[in-house]
Structure formats: C-alpha cells, structure tokens
Amino acid sequence: MSDSPSAAPVVLDLWCELQCPDCHLALSDVRALRARYGDRLEIRLRHFPLEKHKHAYAAAQAAEEAVVQGEGWPYIEAVLARTADLARTGEPLLVEIAGELGLDAEEFDTALIDGRHLLIVDADQAEGKAIGVTGTPTYVIGDERLDGGKSQEGLRERIEEIADRLLAAQD
C-alpha cells in the first residue's frame, strides 16, 4: 500500500464505427498504444455510427451489450475484423460473434430488439457531433482532435507525442 496517489491515466477517446474499414485498420494502432502505455492510457471507444453503413447502429448497441457481459474490447475487435461480413450479413453476424466469444448470444439478440443500449449510442454520437467529429476513426486526447478518416498516416506517432507530453506533465 502506498501513501502517494497514483496518477490518473491519460484518456484517449476513439470515435469509432464498427462497420468502418478505416476503424478496422486503426486496430493495429490501438493494440500498439495498449502495449506501449498499458494502464497509463485509457482507451475509450465512443460510438459514431455513420448513416452510410446500414448495420453500424446495431453493431454499436451490440458492443454495449458485450461491455455489460464483460467482453467489450474482445467483441469490438472481433466485429471490426469482419466489417465486410457485417455489411453482407447484418445483425445475425453480431449475435454469431457473441456466441463465438462465449457470451450470451440470446441476450444480444434481445438487446438488439429491446434497444436497451440506444441511449448510450445516441449520447456518444451527439457528443461527437458537438465536438466536431464528422467521420471515423477520430481520436481525442487532451484537447486535441485527430481525424483518422482522412488518413491514418502518422496518427499513432502524433497520439504518442501527446500522450508522452500529458504523462510527463503528471510527474
């Protein structure tokens, strides 16, 4: 036990859409950031379903059900790995992935029908719009917004620069 308070992690909000091919590509950056920073960087998925992707809204709700069942990130990564399948198959794929991960697939189906996670998805999307998010992936760290929808080039390096600066300021 230590008397010194531990520094709060730096927060990186990732505005993401689970049918977005660019968000699928961003997964390698997310994994690298997790490996580098561990629990000093909290990566929070924020939902920003785009109208052009028919199943994105349902996928966001399903991701929230995965969070409730304790497997948020594994589920998110599994869905992002199959964006093309999601475009073709839709909601049945979301339930199938839940079953593959050992989650309660029947509860996923029920959650998609009863809309229990709509408010979370809607709140994320509204907040994203309010801060100027227009596409995915978009990263917000500190007071900086980085748009990955235009290009992923150099984004991870820029996030690392900001995270390093914010973490150094805590010391």
CSV table of C-alpha atoms in Angstrom, one decimal, residues 14-164:
chain,number,residue,atom,x,y,z
A,14,LEU,CA,-11.7,6.7,-30.1
A,15,TRP,CA,-14.8,7.8,-32.0
A,16,CYS,CA,-15.4,4.6,-34.0
A,17,GLU,CA,-17.9,2.8,-36.1
A,18,LEU,CA,-17.9,-1.0,-36.2
A,19,GLN,CA,-18.7,-1.3,-39.9
A,20,CYS,CA,-16.0,1.1,-40.9
A,21,PRO,CA,-13.0,-0.3,-42.8
A,22,ASP,CA,-10.8,2.6,-41.6
A,23,CYS,CA,-11.6,1.7,-38.0
A,24,HIS,CA,-10.6,-1.9,-38.7
A,25,LEU,CA,-7.2,-0.5,-39.9
A,26,ALA,CA,-6.9,1.6,-36.7
A,27,LEU,CA,-7.0,-1.6,-34.5
A,28,SER,CA,-3.2,-2.1,-35.0
A,29,ASP,CA,-2.6,1.4,-33.7
A,30,VAL,CA,-4.9,0.7,-30.7
A,31,ARG,CA,-3.0,-2.5,-29.9
A,32,ALA,CA,0.4,-0.8,-30.2
A,33,LEU,CA,-0.8,2.0,-27.9
A,34,ARG,CA,-2.0,-0.5,-25.3
A,35,ALA,CA,1.3,-2.4,-25.5
A,36,ARG,CA,3.3,0.8,-25.0
A,37,TYR,CA,1.3,2.5,-22.3
A,38,GLY,CA,-0.6,-0.2,-20.5
A,39,ASP,CA,-2.9,1.2,-17.9
A,40,ARG,CA,-1.4,4.7,-18.1
A,41,LEU,CA,-3.5,5.3,-21.2
A,42,GLU,CA,-7.3,4.6,-21.0
A,43,ILE,CA,-8.7,4.0,-24.5
A,44,ARG,CA,-12.4,4.5,-24.6
A,45,LEU,CA,-14.5,3.5,-27.6
A,46,ARG,CA,-17.1,6.1,-28.4
A,47,HIS,CA,-19.8,5.3,-30.9
A,48,PHE,CA,-20.2,7.2,-34.0
A,49,PRO,CA,-22.3,5.1,-36.4
A,50,LEU,CA,-22.4,6.6,-39.9
A,51,GLU,CA,-25.6,6.6,-42.0
A,52,LYS,CA,-23.8,5.1,-45.0
A,53,HIS,CA,-23.3,1.8,-43.1
A,54,LYS,CA,-26.6,0.0,-42.6
A,55,HIS,CA,-25.6,-2.2,-39.6
A,56,ALA,CA,-23.3,0.2,-37.7
A,57,TYR,CA,-26.0,1.4,-35.3
A,58,ALA,CA,-26.9,-2.2,-34.3
A,59,ALA,CA,-23.2,-3.0,-34.0
A,60,ALA,CA,-22.8,-0.2,-31.6
A,61,GLN,CA,-25.7,-1.5,-29.5
A,62,ALA,CA,-24.2,-5.0,-29.6
A,63,ALA,CA,-20.8,-3.6,-28.4
A,64,GLU,CA,-22.5,-2.1,-25.4
A,65,GLU,CA,-24.1,-5.5,-24.6
A,66,ALA,CA,-20.6,-7.0,-24.8
A,67,VAL,CA,-19.4,-4.4,-22.3
A,68,VAL,CA,-22.2,-5.4,-20.0
A,69,GLN,CA,-21.2,-9.0,-20.3
A,70,GLY,CA,-17.6,-8.2,-19.6
A,71,GLU,CA,-16.0,-8.6,-23.0
A,72,GLY,CA,-16.3,-5.2,-24.6
A,73,TRP,CA,-12.9,-4.9,-26.4
A,74,PRO,CA,-12.7,-8.6,-27.5
A,75,TYR,CA,-16.1,-8.2,-29.1
A,76,ILE,CA,-15.3,-4.9,-30.7
A,77,GLU,CA,-12.1,-6.3,-32.2
A,78,ALA,CA,-13.9,-9.4,-33.4
A,79,VAL,CA,-16.6,-7.3,-35.2
A,80,LEU,CA,-14.0,-4.9,-36.7
A,81,ALA,CA,-12.1,-7.9,-38.0
A,82,ARG,CA,-15.3,-8.8,-40.0
A,83,THR,CA,-16.5,-5.4,-41.4
A,84,ALA,CA,-17.1,-6.9,-44.9
A,85,ASP,CA,-19.1,-9.8,-43.4
A,86,LEU,CA,-21.2,-7.4,-41.3
A,87,ALA,CA,-22.0,-5.4,-44.4
A,88,ARG,CA,-23.4,-8.6,-46.1
A,89,THR,CA,-24.9,-10.4,-43.1
A,90,GLY,CA,-26.0,-7.7,-40.7
A,91,GLU,CA,-27.4,-8.4,-37.2
A,92,PRO,CA,-27.2,-12.2,-37.3
A,93,LEU,CA,-23.4,-11.8,-37.5
A,94,LEU,CA,-23.4,-9.7,-34.3
A,95,VAL,CA,-25.2,-12.5,-32.5
A,96,GLU,CA,-23.0,-15.1,-34.0
A,97,ILE,CA,-19.8,-13.3,-32.9
A,98,ALA,CA,-21.2,-13.1,-29.3
A,99,GLY,CA,-21.7,-16.9,-29.4
A,100,GLU,CA,-18.2,-17.4,-30.7
A,101,LEU,CA,-16.8,-15.5,-27.8
A,102,GLY,CA,-18.8,-17.5,-25.3
A,103,LEU,CA,-21.2,-14.6,-24.5
A,104,ASP,CA,-24.9,-15.0,-24.0
A,105,ALA,CA,-26.0,-14.7,-27.7
A,106,GLU,CA,-29.6,-14.9,-26.8
A,107,GLU,CA,-29.2,-11.8,-24.6
A,108,PHE,CA,-27.5,-10.0,-27.5
A,109,ASP,CA,-30.5,-10.8,-29.7
A,110,THR,CA,-32.9,-9.5,-27.0
A,111,ALA,CA,-30.8,-6.3,-26.5
A,112,LEU,CA,-30.9,-5.6,-30.2
A,113,ILE,CA,-34.7,-6.0,-30.2
A,114,ASP,CA,-35.5,-4.0,-27.0
A,115,GLY,CA,-33.0,-1.2,-27.6
A,116,ARG,CA,-31.7,-1.1,-24.1
A,117,HIS,CA,-28.4,0.5,-25.2
A,118,LEU,CA,-29.8,3.1,-27.6
A,119,LEU,CA,-29.3,6.0,-25.1
A,120,ILE,CA,-25.5,5.2,-24.8
A,121,VAL,CA,-25.0,5.1,-28.6
A,122,ASP,CA,-27.1,8.2,-29.1
A,123,ALA,CA,-25.3,10.1,-26.4
A,124,ASP,CA,-21.9,9.2,-27.8
A,125,GLN,CA,-23.0,10.3,-31.3
A,126,ALA,CA,-24.4,13.6,-30.1
A,127,GLU,CA,-21.3,14.4,-28.1
A,128,GLY,CA,-19.2,13.5,-31.1
A,129,LYS,CA,-21.2,15.9,-33.3
A,130,ALA,CA,-20.9,18.6,-30.7
A,131,ILE,CA,-17.1,18.4,-30.7
A,132,GLY,CA,-16.8,18.3,-34.5
A,133,VAL,CA,-16.5,14.6,-35.2
A,134,THR,CA,-17.6,14.0,-38.8
A,135,GLY,CA,-16.0,10.7,-39.7
A,136,THR,CA,-14.3,7.6,-38.2
A,137,PRO,CA,-11.9,6.9,-36.7
A,138,THR,CA,-11.4,10.2,-34.9
A,139,TYR,CA,-9.2,10.4,-31.8
A,140,VAL,CA,-9.5,12.9,-29.0
A,141,ILE,CA,-6.6,13.1,-26.5
A,142,GLY,CA,-6.0,16.0,-24.2
A,143,ASP,CA,-7.7,18.9,-26.0
A,144,GLU,CA,-6.7,17.7,-29.5
A,145,ARG,CA,-8.8,16.0,-32.1
A,146,LEU,CA,-7.1,13.9,-34.7
A,147,ASP,CA,-9.1,12.8,-37.8
A,148,GLY,CA,-8.2,9.3,-38.9
A,149,GLY,CA,-11.0,9.1,-41.5
A,150,LYS,CA,-8.9,11.1,-44.0
A,151,SER,CA,-5.6,9.3,-43.4
A,152,GLN,CA,-4.1,7.0,-40.7
A,153,GLU,CA,-0.6,8.2,-41.7
A,154,GLY,CA,1.4,9.4,-38.7
A,155,LEU,CA,-1.6,9.3,-36.3
A,156,ARG,CA,-0.2,6.8,-33.8
A,157,GLU,CA,3.1,8.8,-33.6
A,158,ARG,CA,1.1,12.0,-33.0
A,159,ILE,CA,-1.0,10.3,-30.3
A,160,GLU,CA,2.2,9.0,-28.7
A,161,GLU,CA,3.7,12.6,-28.7
A,162,ILE,CA,0.6,14.0,-27.0
A,163,ALA,CA,0.3,11.1,-24.5
A,164,ASP,CA,4.0,11.4,-23.6
